[in-house]
Coordinates of C-alpha atoms in Angstrom, one line a residue:
X1 CA -75.5 -68.3 24.2
X2 CA -74.4 -65.0 23.9
X3 CA -73.6 -61.8 22.6
X4 CA -71.9 -62.4 25.5
X5 CA -70.6 -59.7 27.7
X6 CA -67.4 -59.9 29.6
X7 CA -66.7 -60.0 33.2
X8 CA -66.4 -56.2 32.9
X9 CA -69.9 -56.1 31.6
X10 CA -71.8 -58.5 33.8
X11 CA -74.8 -58.7 31.5
X12 CA -72.8 -61.5 30.3
X13 CA -73.0 -65.1 29.4
X14 CA -74.2 -67.8 31.8
X15 CA -71.7 -70.0 33.4
X16 CA -69.2 -70.4 36.1
X17 CA -66.1 -68.3 36.3
X18 CA -62.8 -70.1 36.7
X19 CA -60.8 -68.5 39.5
X20 CA -57.1 -68.8 40.0
X21 CA -57.8 -71.3 42.7
X22 CA -60.2 -73.2 40.4
X23 CA -57.6 -73.2 37.7
X24 CA -55.2 -75.0 40.0
X25 CA -57.8 -77.4 41.2
X26 CA -58.9 -78.4 37.7
X27 CA -55.3 -78.8 36.6
X28 CA -54.5 -81.0 39.5
X29 CA -57.6 -83.0 39.0
X30 CA -56.8 -83.5 35.4
X31 CA -53.2 -84.6 36.2
X32 CA -51.7 -81.6 34.6
X33 CA -49.5 -80.6 37.5
X34 CA -46.4 -82.7 37.6
X35 CA -44.7 -80.3 40.0
X36 CA -45.6 -77.7 42.6
X37 CA -48.5 -75.4 42.0
X38 CA -46.1 -72.6 41.7
X39 CA -45.1 -74.0 38.4
X40 CA -48.6 -73.4 37.0
X41 CA -48.6 -69.9 38.3
X42 CA -45.3 -69.2 36.7
X43 CA -46.7 -70.6 33.4
X44 CA -49.7 -68.4 33.6
X45 CA -48.0 -65.2 34.8
X46 CA -46.4 -62.8 32.4
X47 CA -46.2 -59.1 31.8
X48 CA -49.4 -58.9 29.9
X49 CA -47.5 -57.4 27.0
X50 CA -46.9 -58.7 23.5
X51 CA -44.2 -61.4 23.1
X52 CA -40.7 -60.0 22.7
X53 CA -40.3 -62.5 19.8
X54 CA -42.7 -60.5 17.6
X55 CA -41.1 -58.5 14.9
X56 CA -41.1 -54.7 15.0
X57 CA -44.4 -53.2 13.7
X58 CA -45.1 -50.8 10.9
X59 CA -48.0 -48.7 9.7
X60 CA -49.1 -51.5 7.4
X61 CA -48.2 -54.3 9.9
X62 CA -48.6 -52.7 13.4
X63 CA -48.0 -55.9 15.4
X64 CA -45.1 -57.3 13.4
X65 CA -47.2 -60.2 12.2
X66 CA -45.5 -62.8 9.9
X67 CA -48.0 -63.1 7.0
X68 CA -46.9 -66.7 6.4
X69 CA -47.2 -67.9 10.0
X70 CA -49.7 -70.1 11.8
X71 CA -52.4 -68.8 14.1
X72 CA -54.2 -70.9 16.7
X73 CA -57.7 -69.5 17.4
X74 CA -60.5 -70.9 19.5
X75 CA -64.1 -69.7 18.9
X76 CA -67.2 -70.2 21.0
X77 CA -70.2 -71.3 18.8
X78 CA -73.0 -71.5 21.3
X79 CA -75.0 -68.4 20.6
X80 CA -73.9 -67.4 17.2
X81 CA -73.4 -70.7 15.5
X82 CA -70.6 -72.3 13.6
X83 CA -70.7 -70.3 10.4
X84 CA -69.3 -67.0 11.5
X85 CA -65.8 -68.4 12.4
X86 CA -65.6 -69.6 8.8
X87 CA -66.5 -66.1 7.5
X88 CA -63.8 -64.6 9.7
X89 CA -61.3 -67.2 8.4
X90 CA -62.3 -66.2 4.9
X91 CA -61.8 -62.5 5.6
X92 CA -58.4 -63.2 7.2
X93 CA -57.4 -65.3 4.2
X94 CA -58.3 -62.5 1.8
X95 CA -55.7 -60.3 3.6
X96 CA -53.1 -63.0 4.3
X97 CA -53.4 -65.9 1.8
X98 CA -50.2 -67.5 3.0
X99 CA -51.1 -67.6 6.6
X100 CA -52.5 -70.7 8.2
X101 CA -55.4 -70.0 10.5
X102 CA -56.5 -72.9 12.7
X103 CA -60.0 -72.0 13.9
X104 CA -61.2 -74.5 16.5
X105 CA -65.0 -74.3 17.3
X106 CA -66.4 -75.4 20.6
X107 CA -69.1 -74.7 23.1
X108 CA -66.9 -75.6 26.1
X109 CA -64.2 -72.9 26.1
X110 CA -62.9 -73.7 29.6
X111 CA -62.6 -77.4 29.1
X112 CA -60.7 -76.9 25.8
X113 CA -58.5 -73.9 26.7
X114 CA -57.9 -74.2 30.5
X115 CA -55.4 -77.1 30.2
X116 CA -53.5 -75.2 27.6
X117 CA -53.2 -72.2 29.9
X118 CA -52.1 -74.5 32.7
X119 CA -49.5 -76.0 30.5
X120 CA -48.1 -72.7 29.3
X121 CA -49.2 -73.3 25.7
X122 CA -52.4 -71.3 25.2
X123 CA -53.9 -70.4 21.8
X124 CA -53.1 -67.2 20.1
X125 CA -56.7 -65.9 20.4
X126 CA -59.6 -67.1 22.5
X127 CA -63.3 -66.2 22.3
X128 CA -63.9 -66.5 26.0
X129 CA -67.7 -67.0 26.2
X130 CA -70.4 -69.5 27.1
X131 CA -71.3 -71.6 30.1
X132 CA -67.8 -72.9 30.4
X133 CA -65.9 -69.6 30.1
X134 CA -62.7 -68.9 32.0
X135 CA -62.6 -66.2 34.7
X136 CA -61.1 -63.3 32.8
X137 CA -60.6 -61.3 36.0
X138 CA -58.3 -64.1 37.2
X139 CA -56.4 -64.2 33.9
X140 CA -55.9 -60.5 33.9
X141 CA -54.7 -60.5 37.5
X142 CA -52.2 -63.3 36.6
X143 CA -50.9 -61.4 33.5
X144 CA -52.1 -64.2 31.3
X145 CA -53.8 -62.1 28.7
X146 CA -52.5 -59.1 26.7
X147 CA -53.4 -55.5 27.2
X148 CA -55.2 -54.7 23.9
X149 CA -54.6 -51.0 23.9
X150 CA -52.2 -51.4 21.0
X151 CA -55.1 -52.9 19.0
X152 CA -57.2 -49.8 19.7
X153 CA -54.3 -47.6 18.6
X154 CA -53.5 -49.5 15.5
X155 CA -54.5 -48.2 12.0
X156 CA -57.9 -49.7 10.9
X157 CA -57.9 -51.8 7.8
X158 CA -60.7 -49.8 6.2
X159 CA -58.9 -46.5 6.6
X160 CA -55.3 -46.5 7.9
X161 CA -55.6 -42.9 8.8
X162 CA -58.3 -43.8 11.4
X163 CA -57.2 -45.8 14.4
X164 CA -59.3 -48.9 15.3
X165 CA -60.7 -47.2 18.4
X166 CA -62.4 -44.6 16.3
X167 CA -64.2 -47.2 14.2
X168 CA -66.0 -48.7 17.2
X169 CA -69.3 -48.2 18.9
X170 CA -69.3 -46.1 22.1
X171 CA -68.4 -48.0 25.2
X172 CA -66.6 -50.9 23.4
X173 CA -63.2 -50.3 25.0
X174 CA -64.7 -49.6 28.4
X175 CA -66.6 -52.9 28.4
X176 CA -63.3 -54.8 28.3
X177 CA -61.3 -52.7 30.7
X178 CA -59.8 -53.2 34.1
X179 CA -58.6 -49.9 35.3
X180 CA -57.6 -47.9 32.2
X181 CA -56.5 -50.8 30.0
X182 CA -58.6 -53.0 27.8
X183 CA -57.9 -56.7 28.1
X184 CA -60.9 -58.1 26.2
X185 CA -62.3 -57.1 22.8
X186 CA -66.1 -57.4 23.0
X187 CA -67.2 -58.1 19.4
X188 CA -70.9 -58.1 19.4
X189 CA -73.1 -55.1 20.2
X190 CA -76.1 -56.4 22.0
X191 CA -79.3 -55.2 23.5
X192 CA -80.7 -56.9 26.6
X193 CA -84.3 -56.9 27.8
X194 CA -87.7 -58.4 27.3
X195 CA -88.9 -60.4 24.2
X196 CA -92.4 -61.2 23.0
X197 CA -94.2 -62.4 19.9
X198 CA -95.8 -59.3 18.3
X199 CA -98.2 -61.5 16.3
X200 CA -99.5 -63.1 19.5
X201 CA -99.8 -59.7 21.2
X202 CA -101.8 -58.3 18.3
X203 CA -104.2 -61.3 18.4
X204 CA -105.0 -60.6 22.1
X205 CA -104.8 -56.8 22.0
X206 CA -101.8 -56.9 24.4
X207 CA -99.0 -54.4 24.8
X208 CA -95.6 -54.8 26.5
X209 CA -95.8 -53.6 30.1
X210 CA -94.0 -50.5 31.2
X211 CA -94.7 -50.6 35.0
X212 CA -95.3 -53.3 37.6
X213 CA -99.1 -52.8 37.6
X214 CA -99.2 -53.1 33.8
X215 CA -97.3 -56.3 34.1
X216 CA -99.7 -57.7 36.6
X217 CA -102.7 -56.8 34.4
X218 CA -101.0 -58.4 31.4
X219 CA -100.1 -61.4 33.5
X220 CA -103.7 -62.0 34.5
X221 CA -104.8 -61.9 30.9
X222 CA -102.1 -64.2 29.8
X223 CA -103.0 -66.7 32.6
X224 CA -106.6 -66.6 31.5
X225 CA -105.4 -67.5 27.9
X226 CA -103.5 -70.4 29.3
X227 CA -100.1 -68.8 28.8
X228 CA -97.6 -68.4 31.6
X229 CA -96.7 -64.7 31.9
X230 CA -92.9 -65.2 32.3
X231 CA -90.2 -67.8 31.8
X232 CA -86.5 -68.0 32.6
X233 CA -83.8 -70.6 32.6
X234 CA -83.2 -72.0 36.0
X235 CA -80.2 -74.0 34.9
X236 CA -78.4 -70.7 34.1
X237 CA -79.3 -68.1 36.7
X238 CA -77.2 -65.6 34.9
X239 CA -80.3 -64.7 32.9
X240 CA -82.6 -63.9 35.8
X241 CA -79.9 -62.0 37.6
X242 CA -80.0 -59.5 34.8
X243 CA -83.7 -59.0 35.4
X244 CA -82.8 -58.3 39.1
X245 CA -80.1 -55.8 38.2
X246 CA -82.2 -54.1 35.5
X247 CA -85.0 -53.6 38.1
X248 CA -82.6 -52.1 40.6
X249 CA -81.4 -49.6 38.0
X250 CA -84.9 -48.8 36.7
X251 CA -86.1 -48.2 40.3
X252 CA -83.1 -46.4 41.8
X253 CA -81.0 -45.1 38.9
X254 CA -77.3 -44.8 38.6
X255 CA -76.7 -43.6 42.2
X256 CA -77.9 -46.9 43.6
X257 CA -75.9 -48.9 41.1
X258 CA -72.8 -46.8 41.7
X259 CA -73.0 -47.4 45.4
X260 CA -73.1 -51.1 44.7
X261 CA -70.2 -50.9 42.3
X262 CA -68.1 -48.9 44.8
X263 CA -68.7 -51.4 47.6
X264 CA -70.3 -48.8 49.8
X265 CA -71.7 -50.1 53.1
X266 CA -75.2 -51.6 52.9
X267 CA -75.5 -50.7 49.2
X268 CA -77.3 -53.9 48.6
X269 CA -79.9 -52.9 51.2
X270 CA -81.1 -49.8 49.3
X271 CA -84.8 -49.6 48.8
X272 CA -84.5 -50.2 45.1
X273 CA -82.6 -53.4 45.7
X274 CA -85.1 -54.6 48.3
X275 CA -88.0 -53.9 45.9
X276 CA -86.3 -55.7 43.0
X277 CA -85.7 -58.8 45.2
X278 CA -89.3 -58.7 46.5
X279 CA -90.6 -58.5 42.9
X280 CA -88.7 -61.7 42.0
X281 CA -90.2 -63.4 45.0
X282 CA -93.6 -62.2 44.0
X283 CA -93.2 -63.7 40.5
X284 CA -92.7 -67.1 42.2
X285 CA -95.3 -66.6 45.0
X286 CA -98.0 -65.5 42.5
X287 CA -97.1 -68.4 40.2
X288 CA -96.4 -66.0 37.3
X289 CA -93.4 -68.1 36.1
X290 CA -93.8 -71.1 33.8
X291 CA -94.0 -74.3 36.0
X292 CA -90.7 -76.2 36.1
X293 CA -88.6 -73.3 34.7
X294 CA -86.1 -73.8 37.5
X295 CA -85.1 -77.1 35.7
X296 CA -84.8 -75.8 32.2
X297 CA -81.7 -74.7 30.3
X298 CA -81.6 -71.6 28.1
X299 CA -82.7 -73.3 24.8
X300 CA -85.4 -75.3 26.5
X301 CA -86.9 -72.2 28.1
X302 CA -86.6 -70.3 24.9
X303 CA -88.4 -73.1 23.0
X304 CA -91.3 -73.0 25.5
X305 CA -91.6 -69.3 24.9
X306 CA -91.5 -69.9 21.1
X307 CA -94.3 -72.4 21.5
X308 CA -96.4 -69.9 23.4
X309 CA -96.0 -71.7 26.7
X310 CA -95.0 -68.3 28.1
X311 CA -95.6 -64.8 26.9
X312 CA -92.4 -62.9 28.1
X313 CA -88.8 -63.9 28.3
X314 CA -85.6 -62.0 29.2
X315 CA -82.7 -62.4 26.8
X316 CA -80.1 -60.7 24.6
X317 CA -80.2 -59.9 20.9
X318 CA -78.4 -63.2 20.1
X319 CA -81.8 -64.9 20.8
X320 CA -83.0 -64.8 17.1
X321 CA -79.9 -66.6 15.8
X322 CA -79.7 -69.1 18.7
X323 CA -83.3 -70.2 18.0
X324 CA -83.4 -69.7 14.3
X325 CA -83.9 -73.4 13.4
X326 CA -87.0 -73.9 15.6
X327 CA -88.7 -70.5 15.4
X328 CA -92.2 -70.9 13.9
X329 CA -92.4 -68.9 10.6
X330 CA -95.4 -66.8 11.9
X331 CA -93.6 -65.9 15.1
X332 CA -92.7 -62.1 15.2
X333 CA -89.8 -62.0 17.7
X334 CA -89.8 -58.5 19.1
X335 CA -87.8 -56.6 21.7
X336 CA -89.1 -54.3 24.5
X337 CA -87.1 -52.5 27.2
X338 CA -87.5 -53.8 30.8
X339 CA -90.6 -52.7 32.7
X340 CA -90.2 -51.1 36.1
X341 CA -90.7 -52.9 39.4
X342 CA -92.9 -50.0 40.6
X343 CA -95.2 -47.4 39.0
X344 CA -92.9 -44.5 39.8
X345 CA -89.3 -45.5 39.1
X346 CA -86.3 -43.2 39.1
X347 CA -85.6 -43.8 35.4
X348 CA -88.0 -43.4 32.4
X349 CA -89.4 -46.3 30.4
X350 CA -87.0 -47.2 27.6
X351 CA -84.0 -47.2 29.9
X352 CA -82.2 -50.3 28.9
X353 CA -78.9 -52.1 28.7
X354 CA -77.0 -52.0 25.4
X355 CA -73.4 -52.5 24.7
X356 CA -70.5 -54.6 23.7
X357 CA -70.3 -58.3 24.5
X358 CA -68.8 -61.6 23.4
X359 CA -65.2 -61.2 24.6
X360 CA -62.1 -62.1 22.7
X361 CA -58.7 -62.2 24.3
X362 CA -55.1 -62.7 23.3
X363 CA -53.2 -65.0 25.7
X364 CA -49.8 -63.5 26.7
X365 CA -48.0 -66.8 26.3
X366 CA -49.4 -67.6 22.9
X367 CA -46.9 -68.7 20.3
X368 CA -48.1 -66.0 17.9
X369 CA -49.4 -63.1 19.8
X370 CA -48.9 -60.8 16.8
X371 CA -51.1 -63.1 14.8
X372 CA -53.8 -63.1 17.5
X373 CA -53.8 -59.3 17.5
X374 CA -53.9 -59.1 13.7
X375 CA -56.8 -61.5 13.6
X376 CA -58.7 -59.2 15.9
X377 CA -57.8 -56.2 13.6
X378 CA -59.2 -58.1 10.6
X379 CA -62.4 -59.0 12.6
X380 CA -62.9 -55.2 13.1
X381 CA -62.9 -54.5 9.4
X382 CA -66.3 -53.6 7.9
X383 CA -66.2 -56.7 5.6
X384 CA -65.7 -59.2 8.5
X385 CA -68.2 -57.4 10.7
X386 CA -70.9 -57.2 8.0
X387 CA -70.4 -61.0 7.4
X388 CA -70.9 -61.7 11.1
X389 CA -74.2 -59.7 11.1
X390 CA -75.5 -61.3 8.0
X391 CA -74.9 -64.8 9.4
X392 CA -76.1 -64.1 13.0
X393 CA -78.6 -61.3 12.8
X394 CA -76.6 -59.5 15.5
X395 CA -74.7 -56.3 15.3
X396 CA -71.0 -55.9 16.0
X397 CA -69.1 -53.1 17.6
X398 CA -67.9 -51.9 14.2
X399 CA -69.9 -48.7 13.5
X400 CA -71.8 -48.8 10.3
X401 CA -71.3 -52.5 9.5
X402 CA -74.9 -53.4 9.3
X403 CA -74.7 -56.3 6.8
X404 CA -78.1 -55.3 5.3
X405 CA -80.0 -57.6 7.7
X406 CA -83.7 -56.9 8.0
X407 CA -85.6 -58.8 10.7
X408 CA -88.2 -57.9 13.3
X409 CA -86.0 -58.9 16.2
X410 CA -82.9 -56.9 15.0
X411 CA -85.0 -53.9 13.9
X412 CA -87.0 -53.7 17.2
X413 CA -83.9 -54.0 19.3
X414 CA -81.9 -51.5 17.3
X415 CA -84.8 -49.0 17.4
X416 CA -85.2 -49.4 21.1
X417 CA -81.4 -48.9 21.7
X418 CA -81.4 -45.7 19.5
X419 CA -84.4 -44.3 21.4
X420 CA -83.2 -45.2 24.9
X421 CA -83.4 -42.1 27.2
X422 CA -80.7 -43.7 29.4
X423 CA -78.4 -46.7 29.1
X424 CA -77.8 -48.7 32.2
X425 CA -74.8 -50.7 33.3
X426 CA -73.2 -52.1 36.4
X427 CA -69.7 -53.1 37.1
X428 CA -69.1 -54.8 40.5
X429 CA -70.4 -58.1 39.4
X430 CA -67.7 -58.2 36.7
X431 CA -64.9 -56.6 38.7
X432 CA -65.4 -59.1 41.6
X433 CA -67.3 -61.8 39.7
X434 CA -66.0 -65.0 41.4
X435 CA -66.8 -63.5 44.8
X436 CA -70.1 -61.7 44.2
X437 CA -71.6 -63.7 41.3
X438 CA -70.4 -67.3 41.6
X439 CA -70.3 -67.5 45.4
X440 CA -73.4 -65.4 46.2
X441 CA -75.8 -63.9 43.7
X442 CA -76.2 -66.7 41.2
X443 CA -76.7 -69.6 43.6
X444 CA -79.0 -67.6 45.8
X445 CA -81.1 -66.1 43.1
X446 CA -81.5 -69.6 41.6
X447 CA -82.8 -70.8 45.0
X448 CA -85.2 -67.9 45.2
X449 CA -86.7 -68.6 41.8
X450 CA -87.0 -72.3 42.7
X451 CA -88.9 -71.4 45.9
X452 CA -86.1 -72.5 48.2
X453 CA -85.1 -69.0 49.3
X454 CA -86.6 -65.5 49.7
X455 CA -85.8 -61.9 49.0
X456 CA -84.4 -61.2 52.4
X457 CA -81.9 -64.1 52.2
X458 CA -80.9 -63.0 48.7
X459 CA -80.0 -59.5 49.9
X460 CA -78.2 -60.8 53.1
X461 CA -76.0 -63.1 51.1
X462 CA -75.0 -60.7 48.4
X463 CA -74.4 -57.9 51.0
X464 CA -72.2 -60.3 53.0
X465 CA -70.2 -61.2 49.9
X466 CA -69.7 -57.5 49.1
X467 CA -68.6 -56.7 52.6
X468 CA -66.0 -59.5 52.4
X469 CA -64.7 -58.2 49.1
X470 CA -64.5 -54.6 50.6
X471 CA -62.5 -55.9 53.6
X472 CA -60.1 -58.1 51.6
X473 CA -57.0 -56.1 50.9
X474 CA -55.7 -58.8 48.6
X475 CA -58.5 -57.9 46.1
X476 CA -57.8 -54.9 43.9
X477 CA -60.6 -52.4 44.1
X478 CA -62.2 -50.3 41.3
X479 CA -64.5 -47.3 41.5
X480 CA -66.9 -45.5 39.2
X481 CA -68.7 -42.1 39.3
X482 CA -72.4 -41.8 40.1

């Protein structure tokens, strides 16, 4: 799906992360390792800097790109469809008519790209997103993707006097950073929260809930009307984990989240975390979730919601485009910030997550790293960004590139983001994703929502995983301010 955030922005796309160990395992299973594993690591490891074969750059051509060369790019088409890569190709051709851009489209990034990383012949640019995404943290640690700081410092195509970084929405660079360097360009600018049909709500006289008690009152009325109050996708617990994290932030604010991100002892046992976990269990115990949701994938759950089988769903602003073909014409897809898990949270209503997602990387061992960088620079032009928005009804990180799109979904999400009294985020689940997310939070929260676990076990498992990360000196640590 996704305006998909990166492993640095864990409100990111569903799917497993491929660790270094997993990369070796998959390569061996696929018969890609003809020699020792060290050969693969050598193939993946590099300085993380642009290839020395690239020509010297200039103001007009900052990366030394050969305008008659070939570029090998791979795009994820799950959430935003197959049209936008064509629009990007057209925008690139307008600047470089002699270049040959090969734009492969796929919904299985890892399956397509991982063997090429393993073999030392990765593409020049990869849209690393979707349920089969690669573990970006592992690629960064192995030096397998470029530091994109030179892209931020390069002259923008729309105004060469203005560097690319100054044309982007706030937080774009930070969303793709490890330490002080950006390794992923997050292209879409997404809002994350609760979605409902405004037409349905008008018919019944309902309003989006702002507190837990308001949600329970609404849930009772929805149940009386034969509508499940809430639905999620059990097949991709990434979605419901965002509800959990949003409730933690709403209830405890940044200090609680910062303690989690900084791996402080017992941070996952804070009162706000306990309450958020208990509320998830309450959704299940009170039967407020659509029956069988634990077996649905994201599009199936979204279709149930579109068919009014459920009244509320958590999702990102890619939702409208992802379900465009099956959305009833009378359905008024509308965004609302997350309600609080109590009646007296630390943060005001309207606090929400908004930011850059849908990561693009330039593999360090690509044959044309200069071409990969220049492709990203073209994507950050207003023309390319506006075309993306027109085709997907989703904003990009390019400030002012609106594309002239007018829809209830996009308008409501944009207005909520503009009015947000506080913008939430969390980092640890991205910094240490394979350890905290894949090995702990995602499987345990899936079990909880399926009735196979409970709030206490969820907290125990994620705290244990956080403690293991904190005690492991081989894992690089990061910190943030509260």
